Structures are given as structure tokens and as C-alpha cells.
Amino acid sequence: MASSWEKLASKKRDSILAAIPPEWRLPQPLPTPEAQKVVAGSYVRQFLSAREVEITENDAVTITEHTTSGKWKATEVVTAFCHRAALAHQLTNCLHEIFFEQAIEHAKRLDAAFAAGNGPIGPLHGLPVSFKDQFHVKGVETTMGYVGWIDTFEGLKGTGKEKNVDSELVREAKALGAVPFCKTSLPHTVMSGITWNNIVGFTLNPHNRLLSCGGSSGGEGALIGMRGSPIGFGTDIGGSIRIPSAFNGLYGIRPSFGRLPYAGAANSMPGQNTIPSVCGPLATSLGSLKLMLQAILSQEPWQHDPAVVELPWRDDLYTPLSAFGAKLTFGLLPTDGLVNPQPAIRRAFETVKDLIISMGHEVVEWKPPSQQNLVKLALEVFTADAGLDIWHHIGLSDETLASDVAALYGKEPGTPKTVDKMWEANLRLRQYQKEYMDYWNSTATMTKSGRPVDAVLTPVSAVPAFQFGKSIPIGYTPWVNALDYTSVVFPVTKVDKNIDTFDDQYRPINEADKQAWQENDPELEHGTPVGLQLVGRRLQEEKILGLVDLISTSLAAKQKIM
Amino acid sequence: MASSWEKLASKKRDSILAAIPPEWRLPQPLPTPEAQKVVAGSYVRQFLSAREVEITENDAVTITEHTTSGKWKATEVVTAFCHRAALAHQLTNCLHEIFFEQAIEHAKRLDAAFAAGNGPIGPLHGLPVSFKDQFHVKGVETTMGYVGWIDTFEGLKGTGKEKNVDSELVREAKALGAVPFCKTSLPHTVMSGITWNNIVGFTLNPHNRLLSCGGSSGGEGALIGMRGSPIGFGTDIGGSIRIPSAFNGLYGIRPSFGRLPYAGAANSMPGQNTIPSVCGPLATSLGSLKLMLQAILSQEPWQHDPAVVELPWRDDLYTPLSAFGAKLTFGLLPTDGLVNPQPAIRRAFETVKDLIISMGHEVVEWKPPSQQNLVKLALEVFTADAGLDIWHHIGLSDETLASDVAALYGKEPGTPKTVDKMWEANLRLRQYQKEYMDYWNSTATMTKSGRPVDAVLTPVSAVPAFQFGKSIPIGYTPWVNALDYTSVVFPVTKVDKNIDTFDDQYRPINEADKQAWQENDPELEHGTPVGLQLVGRRLQEEKILGLVDLISTSLAAKQKIM
């Protein structure tokens, strides 16, 4: 017999599906992942009209060009994305909250205001935007994947806030004309690179349903990877925006802390302020990220979220060639030194490296102070309360904890660190940050320009996408959080089993590396997107977006020729 | 018989005095505070040449005009301030480290470089700058008032760093041409509003040696109040720059965290990152603060201190009338609601209020969410480790702990909070910050401009200066730290026993208020400077400096007429 929490979870799961209009439901039985590995692209298109395909395969930049000029109606755009999101959910389990009706009503009001002669409400007029299920949106609930949060506000009953508040980011997006229309899946606790919870189960990678979409902003990754949303917001405390961006062939930015407003969003261990989580968009184009950052910053979030720094969009930093000289320098960091990248990642890295050189820029080997120390320290910080917070929320329903999270936090709450130990860790972190900064400055002596390296190119993960039930190496991302650096992920290629063949001559450097190597399966991974990240210094969002623009534009031109 | 730590402290005290050249020593016996209450101004001038008086009574702006143009030699300027600082120390106990010879050698090198045709080394060429004894300066030690730190680096022996490092701020000041020449006294632990330690004893207020100079940057307050330094750096975690600025008739700024570099400076509980300490200058003029901030920011401290935000000096925010419209609005907060201001403070407040109105600006009553909650939370955070850090450093020598610090931390180390409780406090703080921010935004509905209030005028303390052995009410300052707001202190008037008479009709609102009222002693306090603070939002240093410039200039003009 199903336990009480299983019933609750099942009811919630059913209610999500029930929110999909009958005409948008797929014929049963759905194909298995084995039978239909790829559901993005041509597979999903068959269920859409030509007009819906046209709309949903544009990026946020083009969409808003059309909606703010009145060429496209908000209602038509929002409805098309609702339809495609509904399909995405049925094929990948990527949604937690579906509120299409509310969104379409919202779009109608926007169209009415436009038609009344008021023009667009803002630069995001009529743009559908999805949100990871940490953000509150009026009218719907937030479970953050916890069964115990169903019918509550962040686990509490009777607060008056249930389904009744917008997180600050949501409020600002709406003020700009955006239309929230669904909230996306995530691993409960948010502390995992795989998106699984007891409500929707695993979220699948739409480019390869035999693999994970990544996490923790995995629902965003899968949904936008399906083009069920043009742009959406995730959060990143150790790679949670970047991993799903890379795994699903998307652009994503992990801004520095204090750039975008996190106020009023739910979180795990929300008072942890040593290596704080940040929010940022994932999208189908680089220009969409730029558009969104510019738009949100135009709302002066520093007037509404005490943690946000008063730093408007700096357009001069976006144009790197004029701002930083015609010759840029990139640091190259091909491996985290713990689990070496698999052949497809290596190939992506070499492709971009060669491209940078062919563009006339300089590359130097990046040999920073230990990033493994930073990753270790991040894990120490994330578990400093010995799991009290996550076990409290798991305990609300007594649901089972995801096994990979249990591997991090143990099978029951432990004894939290004392404050003096936490402060000692804070000091250690500051020392590491200073050492890394000094190293970065020292690269001025290595470059022809005499300036420090502009940005660092490095993989997002050793593997194209995590396999279910296999190892989850995460060493490529948390060091960026520990340093609070800016990182932008961009798609480079896809795994090709004919090129990225298994390297049977490879000599593993340690046990984790050996396991990842043994798990490399070109046949299985074929077709999975591969992305890389470009990392810049703290609060250098404009510069790194601009550099990725430069690289991506050149990469696209080259790939068109080839 | 003196204990071991008393001998060490006494030896250190003697070595400070011994660093004063014989020709600069005052005749013994020195006058008692009772016999010579005021030592600033005419009293100290008698020991200086007319030229030394001329030099030392200019502010940093005029001094650097003369040193960077070659009109004044760095050597002459530095020597004059060394002489006056030597006198200041003998009369107020304001110094911990005297390195006049090193400074004069430094100045000679600057003069030589200038003479060699290289011109000024930077905008602070030849400017003597003093530093609170938390900052490391190559060639001298740092005790931070702890006997146990004598002959060590922050309490550790054999680190190789002893007398061998510059804190980042010191490095940048030197790179700009500044000449560090002495380090100033502070209460050991830095957690007190009164400057006392076992090495130099009490530091006295040069305008009234029967009263405290305040703290914790009390040595800076006394030294600059004596014009023994034109400008110096203190730190502020709960009022430690602002209280000595007000008590000694100075300008001082508590910038927001991350504006100026703190890296490489010593501190109490240095890993405490919930309400962190910040550094900032105290000086004899508002223009000096502006000069220093502009100069330090020109060094791009964000490239050298990971905690500094990339925010160059924004000159457009400094000119408030053009940036914010001709009509500004000031919030008025005359009391902290716990200990009401004494008559002289009230008078200063009314003076500035009337001035603002007479300038054509608007004033509104400031009724924010509870600041007392913020003060309470700050104290909770500052004691979250139950004194482990300070008792460790006290324990290095077994010296006695200052009684007012013991009142805060208890007579022995306790049991530190656990991390989960600390994170809960962090959340509470964020909630308070958000509520306060929302209140500030809501004032847009109260102002004629329709914009939120520009800045808040409020006292720095309920009393002109703390009396030795009496109560130390500190409710006017820590709330600013908890909110991480910008605050600039400026001098307004002096206590006048004929105007600021004891209010025997006053009805105290609580026990603390009653005690402060009973301690009000116009006869004793006569002549003590009174300052106020103007508080702005986070990272609004330029705006608040600009507004204080406006007010101070107008105040000076008015006082000249009267």
C-alpha cells in the first residue's frame, strides 16, 4: 500500500498532468526513452502547427522584437509556448507547475493594453518566461520538489502567503511585460546535479532521454532544450544553471552574487551566506541572456533586494574588442585534474581553442591555485549544518531522500558545525579567493598585451550528460561559485559516436577518473549536446557575455561553412 | 610585583614613547586632564613653529595641492605632522606605533623622485596618513591592543610576516604617494566605543581630556582631532569610525562593505561575514574624504581584494543638485528611541534641520521598522562565537579584558552558536533589511518630489562623548552596519554649558535613558564637539558625501555670519 507521502506525491503529479488541456495531450502509451531517445527537434514538431513551430523556434530577442512592435500578439506567442511546454513535460517530466490559463489571460491583458494605444508594457512584452520551482508566482504553489511543501508555503501552513506572492525576480519580469507560464522541475534539496524528486521522478534530457538533463535547474534545461520556453530562470550554487545549460545545448549565465535579485525565492539552507546561491537565465541564444540581464537591471533590483549591488548594465564592457583592445587573451583549463574530460568534451574544447587562435587572439595555459581545494571547501560549507535544513523538509512528509543527496548529507541529520568553525572556513575561503586573484593578476606577465587574461575557457563537466545510476563528477563548476566569478555556458557541438570513440588507451589518473572513463559510452551518448563555460572575474557579466558572443558568432559561421 | 603581561605591556608602552625624538618630548610632569582639559588648538600650537602650525592646520586637499605641485616638500610636511603627532600622543595616548624616521626617509625618496623630474608619484604625493592599529605596515608591528600580539604576527610567532607586510589599503595608499607615519590606538578586541587597552591605557579626547575620544577607532579620532594627522583610516563594525569622528569634531565615512579594501588587515572574529567590519577614512574636512575615496578607487581595489565591488568613483552622484533635482528630501530621525539625545545633540540636530529647510529642501519624519531589532541582532551576531576569538587572543598573555567588553562577552569563553542558528540569524537580518528597504521606498509617497527620501539625518550618539566609567549607549550606530548603509559624519557645533543646560524637567523613557540623563553634565562636557551622521542607502558613498558637502558648506557660511 502506498504511504501517505506517496499518495500526496502521486496526487500532485496527477494534478500537473491534469493542468494540460486535453487537446494538447499526447496519445498513450507514450514511447519509452529506448524507443524514442530524441524528443527535441523534429519529433516534437509533429505535434505542433507550422505557426507554432515558427514562433517557438525563435529566440527571446526576435520574439520581443515582434511582440513589442505589435507584429505578434502576446496571446499567440504565449499559447504556442504553452502547447510546446505541455509536450515537453509529457516527454521529459520537466514541469512542476502548469498555469497556462493564467498566462494566457495575462497575455490577453497585454494585447488589450497594446491595442488600447499604450504600446508594449516593457522590453519583455508578451515574452513567456519559465521559472525553476524555487520562485514564487502568484496563483500557483512552490514545492521545490519536497512532498512536504505541497499545500504549504515553504513547508508552513496558514501563512497567508500560499499561492499569494511573487518573488522579486518574478515581479520585475512581469513589470517588464514578461509572462510566467510554468515552473520547472528540480531535485528536492536543490543539492544535486541530477533532477529527480518524488513528485515527478527523473527529468529526462530531451536530446537523449536515456541521459539526465542535469541539475539542479534541470527542468529549465529540458524545457528550454525542447524549446518549450524561450528563456527561463534557474539558480546555481555549485553548477546548477551551467550543468543543465551544457547538457541541453543552451546558453546560460551564472552571474556573480548580488547582480540579480534572489529576494523572496525559496531555497535550501537559505541563511547560508558563505557561498550563496545565485539566480540567472538559461536560453536558446546568447542575445536572449543579454536582453534579460539588461531588462532586469533596468528595474534597479538594488532598490528592492538588499543583496543586489547598484550596478546598472554596462554596455561598454559588452564590446570586448573596443573595450579591451583587438587582441584578447584566454586562459585554457582543459581539465579539473580529478576527472578528465571525455573525448567529446575534449573535442569541443579543442574546437573552441583553435577558433580563438584563428580569430587572432592569444591563449595561455591556465595554472591556478588548487581548484580542488575550492570544491572541497564548497562541499564543506554546503554541509556545515550537517543536513538539518534538508532533513527538516524531508521530514515534513517522511519521503525518501534522493540517493545522491544522501551520499552527501548522510542518512540522518548530524551535528552542525559551530560558528567559530564556520568563521574559520570563511577565512580559508577568503584566502583562497585572494590567492586565485593574485594568480589571475600575475598572468599579465604571460600575455603579449601585458594585461591579465581576459577569461578562462573550461569544460562544464567531464561528461556530456550524467547517466542514470552512474557517477556524477561535478568538479568543473563549484570552484566558480566559491570564487563568485561570472560564468557563461555556450553550446559547441554534439557527441558523435563516430568521432568521439571510446579511448581504450586512456590511463585513468585516479579511481573517480577510472569510473568515469569506464562509463564513457559513445553509442549511448551519441547526439547529446556539449557545451563549455567561459569564466570571468567577479561581476564581469557584460564582458563575459560579450566574449561568448564573439566566440559563438564565429563558431556558428565556421560550422555553417563546414 | 608586576605580572609577566604587565611587564610586556609596560615595555611596549615605553618603546612607543621612546620612538619620539627627545626634542619633541614635552616637559615633565605633563599637566593632568583636570589641569589642562583642552589640548587641541592653541595649547598644542605653543610647542610648534609657525610653519608647522601652518602646514598641519591645512586639510588633505590643500596639502596635496601643495605637495603634488611641488610648492611644499613631502619631507617638510611629513616632519611637521610627525612632530604634532608626537605631541598628540604625549597628551592623549593615541599612538601604538611611531615610525617617524621610516616616514621621513620615505618622504625624502618622494622629494628626490619629484626633483628628478618625475613629478608627484600620485594624487596623495607626500600626504601623511595614519592607520588604526589593525592595518599592517612594513617595518612596524601590529598589536591591535593585545599584549599577546607583541612580538608576533596577529598572535603567531615565526610566520615570517612579522613587521614584513602591508595591508592592501596601506599598499594602495603608498602607491598613491601617501606616507604612513604612525598607527593609532584602539580598544583591544576592537569591540568597544571607548579606547582602552593594557598597552596605552585610555586614549583621551583632545577637546576635553576628561572624556573619551570614543572608539574603536579612537586613536584616529584623538590624533586627527589634535591635527596630528590630516587623514587616517579606521574601521567600523558598529560605529567605530563614526563615534570617534563625532566626538573629536571630524568628518568620517562608514562606506558600505565591499567599497574599500580590508584585505590583509587584522581584525577580531575576522571570519564573521554576517555584519562585517568596513574600513574608511576620518579627516579634518569633507573634501579630504572625497579625495581619499577617489584616490583609493583609482587603484581598482577590486583587482586586489576579492571582497571589493567593481564600482569606480561616480562623480555624477556627488553633485546631488544636478543628479537628484534641486529639491532634496531628508528623513529626520532625532532619537534611537532607547536613549534620547542630550541637549547639545538636540540643538545640533535642530540646527541642521533648520538649515536644510532654509536651503529650500524638504524634511519628513523618519519612522522606519525597528532599528532596535537591528541593534539587538548585531550584538547577537557579534557574540555568536561566545567570545572564543577574543578570549583566545586575551589568553595569549592572560591580560585583563576591558570591563565594557567583558560586559558584552562574559568573563570567560562560552559555548558558540551552531551554524544552523547562525544561518537563521542571517535570514532574520535579510528580512529586516528588506523591510527597511521597503519602508525607504515607501517614502516616495510622502515627498513632494515623488522620489524616496534622499538621506536620513540622525545623531551618532545620545551624548557628546562618553564619560569614563559611565554608561556607553551605542544605539545610534550599529543599525547602519546591519543594513550596510553609507554614513557620513560631520561636525556641527560644540557643547555650550550656557545653552545646553541640564534639563531637570526631562522624564526618562527607561532605565538606560534615565542613567544617561542623570550623567548629563554640561559643565564637564562644555567645549566637546558635536557631530551628526547623514545616512544613505547601500553603496551610496558619492551621494552622501555630496549631500554632506552641501550641508557643511552652508553650515559653515551660516556660522561665519553668526
PDB file of C-alpha atoms in Angstrom, chain A residues 383-469:
ATOM      1  CA  THR A 383      27.085  20.532   4.617  1.00  0.00           C
ATOM      2  CA  ALA A 384      28.038  22.751   7.566  1.00  0.00           C
ATOM      3  CA  ASP A 385      24.627  22.307   9.204  1.00  0.00           C
ATOM      4  CA  ALA A 386      25.007  18.529   8.841  1.00  0.00           C
ATOM      5  CA  GLY A 387      21.805  18.366   6.849  1.00  0.00           C
ATOM      6  CA  LEU A 388      19.500  19.866   9.499  1.00  0.00           C
ATOM      7  CA  ASP A 389      17.748  22.049   6.928  1.00  0.00           C
ATOM      8  CA  ILE A 390      17.169  19.417   4.274  1.00  0.00           C
ATOM      9  CA  TRP A 391      16.226  16.726   6.773  1.00  0.00           C
ATOM     10  CA  HIS A 392      13.706  19.084   8.307  1.00  0.00           C
ATOM     11  CA  HIS A 393      11.967  19.484   4.946  1.00  0.00           C
ATOM     12  CA  ILE A 394      12.257  15.811   4.047  1.00  0.00           C
ATOM     13  CA  GLY A 395      10.827  15.062   7.489  1.00  0.00           C
ATOM     14  CA  LEU A 396       7.696  17.104   6.826  1.00  0.00           C
ATOM     15  CA  SER A 397       6.421  14.184   4.774  1.00  0.00           C
ATOM     16  CA  ASP A 398       8.921  11.433   5.614  1.00  0.00           C
ATOM     17  CA  GLU A 399       9.566  10.988   1.914  1.00  0.00           C
ATOM     18  CA  THR A 400      12.757   9.228   0.813  1.00  0.00           C
ATOM     19  CA  LEU A 401      15.809  11.373   0.158  1.00  0.00           C
ATOM     20  CA  ALA A 402      17.444  11.206  -3.276  1.00  0.00           C
ATOM     21  CA  SER A 403      20.321   8.740  -3.025  1.00  0.00           C
ATOM     22  CA  ASP A 404      22.952  11.072  -4.452  1.00  0.00           C
ATOM     23  CA  VAL A 405      21.941  13.763  -1.945  1.00  0.00           C
ATOM     24  CA  ALA A 406      22.027  11.199   0.848  1.00  0.00           C
ATOM     25  CA  ALA A 407      25.561  10.385  -0.260  1.00  0.00           C
ATOM     26  CA  LEU A 408      26.449  13.995   0.528  1.00  0.00           C
ATOM     27  CA  TYR A 409      24.378  14.539   3.667  1.00  0.00           C
ATOM     28  CA  GLY A 410      24.246  11.087   5.228  1.00  0.00           C
ATOM     29  CA  LYS A 411      21.176   9.091   6.135  1.00  0.00           C
ATOM     30  CA  GLU A 412      20.070  11.294   9.011  1.00  0.00           C
ATOM     31  CA  PRO A 413      20.772  14.777  10.348  1.00  0.00           C
ATOM     32  CA  GLY A 414      24.131  15.083  12.076  1.00  0.00           C
ATOM     33  CA  THR A 415      25.711  17.594  14.423  1.00  0.00           C
ATOM     34  CA  PRO A 416      26.145  21.021  12.866  1.00  0.00           C
ATOM     35  CA  LYS A 417      29.432  22.868  12.917  1.00  0.00           C
ATOM     36  CA  THR A 418      29.819  25.589  15.496  1.00  0.00           C
ATOM     37  CA  VAL A 419      30.060  29.208  14.419  1.00  0.00           C
ATOM     38  CA  ASP A 420      33.774  29.513  15.154  1.00  0.00           C
ATOM     39  CA  LYS A 421      34.456  26.647  12.721  1.00  0.00           C
ATOM     40  CA  MET A 422      32.213  28.276  10.129  1.00  0.00           C
ATOM     41  CA  TRP A 423      34.076  31.564  10.525  1.00  0.00           C
ATOM     42  CA  GLU A 424      37.354  29.681  10.137  1.00  0.00           C
ATOM     43  CA  ALA A 425      36.040  28.249   6.864  1.00  0.00           C
ATOM     44  CA  ASN A 426      35.025  31.754   5.758  1.00  0.00           C
ATOM     45  CA  LEU A 427      38.582  32.912   6.349  1.00  0.00           C
ATOM     46  CA  ARG A 428      40.011  29.988   4.430  1.00  0.00           C
ATOM     47  CA  LEU A 429      37.711  30.808   1.544  1.00  0.00           C
ATOM     48  CA  ARG A 430      38.810  34.442   1.560  1.00  0.00           C
ATOM     49  CA  GLN A 431      42.440  33.316   1.477  1.00  0.00           C
ATOM     50  CA  TYR A 432      41.769  31.018  -1.493  1.00  0.00           C
ATOM     51  CA  GLN A 433      39.939  33.841  -3.280  1.00  0.00           C
ATOM     52  CA  LYS A 434      42.865  36.167  -2.728  1.00  0.00           C
ATOM     53  CA  GLU A 435      45.397  33.590  -3.956  1.00  0.00           C
ATOM     54  CA  TYR A 436      43.359  32.940  -7.074  1.00  0.00           C
ATOM     55  CA  MET A 437      43.005  36.689  -7.687  1.00  0.00           C
ATOM     56  CA  ASP A 438      46.746  37.175  -7.290  1.00  0.00           C
ATOM     57  CA  TYR A 439      47.346  34.372  -9.776  1.00  0.00           C
ATOM     58  CA  TRP A 440      44.952  35.962 -12.240  1.00  0.00           C
ATOM     59  CA  ASN A 441      46.730  39.308 -11.887  1.00  0.00           C
ATOM     60  CA  SER A 442      50.079  37.596 -12.354  1.00  0.00           C
ATOM     61  CA  THR A 443      49.078  36.408 -15.822  1.00  0.00           C
ATOM     62  CA  ALA A 444      49.764  39.964 -17.010  1.00  0.00           C
ATOM     63  CA  THR A 445      53.389  38.819 -17.220  1.00  0.00           C
ATOM     64  CA  MET A 446      52.447  35.952 -19.591  1.00  0.00           C
ATOM     65  CA  THR A 447      50.365  37.792 -22.153  1.00  0.00           C
ATOM     66  CA  LYS A 448      51.524  39.759 -25.142  1.00  0.00           C
ATOM     67  CA  SER A 449      49.088  42.548 -24.246  1.00  0.00           C
ATOM     68  CA  GLY A 450      50.594  42.921 -20.795  1.00  0.00           C
ATOM     69  CA  ARG A 451      47.080  42.711 -19.372  1.00  0.00           C
ATOM     70  CA  PRO A 452      45.855  39.808 -17.258  1.00  0.00           C
ATOM     71  CA  VAL A 453      43.991  37.037 -19.053  1.00  0.00           C
ATOM     72  CA  ASP A 454      40.505  38.166 -20.126  1.00  0.00           C
ATOM     73  CA  ALA A 455      38.625  34.947 -19.451  1.00  0.00           C
ATOM     74  CA  VAL A 456      39.154  31.262 -18.850  1.00  0.00           C
ATOM     75  CA  LEU A 457      37.822  28.525 -21.125  1.00  0.00           C
ATOM     76  CA  THR A 458      36.997  25.294 -19.350  1.00  0.00           C
ATOM     77  CA  PRO A 459      34.506  22.404 -19.560  1.00  0.00           C
ATOM     78  CA  VAL A 460      31.295  22.414 -17.557  1.00  0.00           C
ATOM     79  CA  SER A 461      31.525  18.699 -16.910  1.00  0.00           C
ATOM     80  CA  ALA A 462      33.791  15.780 -17.722  1.00  0.00           C
ATOM     81  CA  VAL A 463      30.865  14.068 -19.424  1.00  0.00           C
ATOM     82  CA  PRO A 464      28.268  15.220 -21.976  1.00  0.00           C
ATOM     83  CA  ALA A 465      25.412  14.332 -19.579  1.00  0.00           C
ATOM     84  CA  PHE A 466      25.133  12.215 -16.460  1.00  0.00           C
ATOM     85  CA  GLN A 467      23.931   8.658 -16.885  1.00  0.00           C
ATOM     86  CA  PHE A 468      21.212   7.470 -14.540  1.00  0.00           C
ATOM     87  CA  GLY A 469      22.651   5.454 -11.692  1.00  0.00           C
TER      88      GLY A 469
END
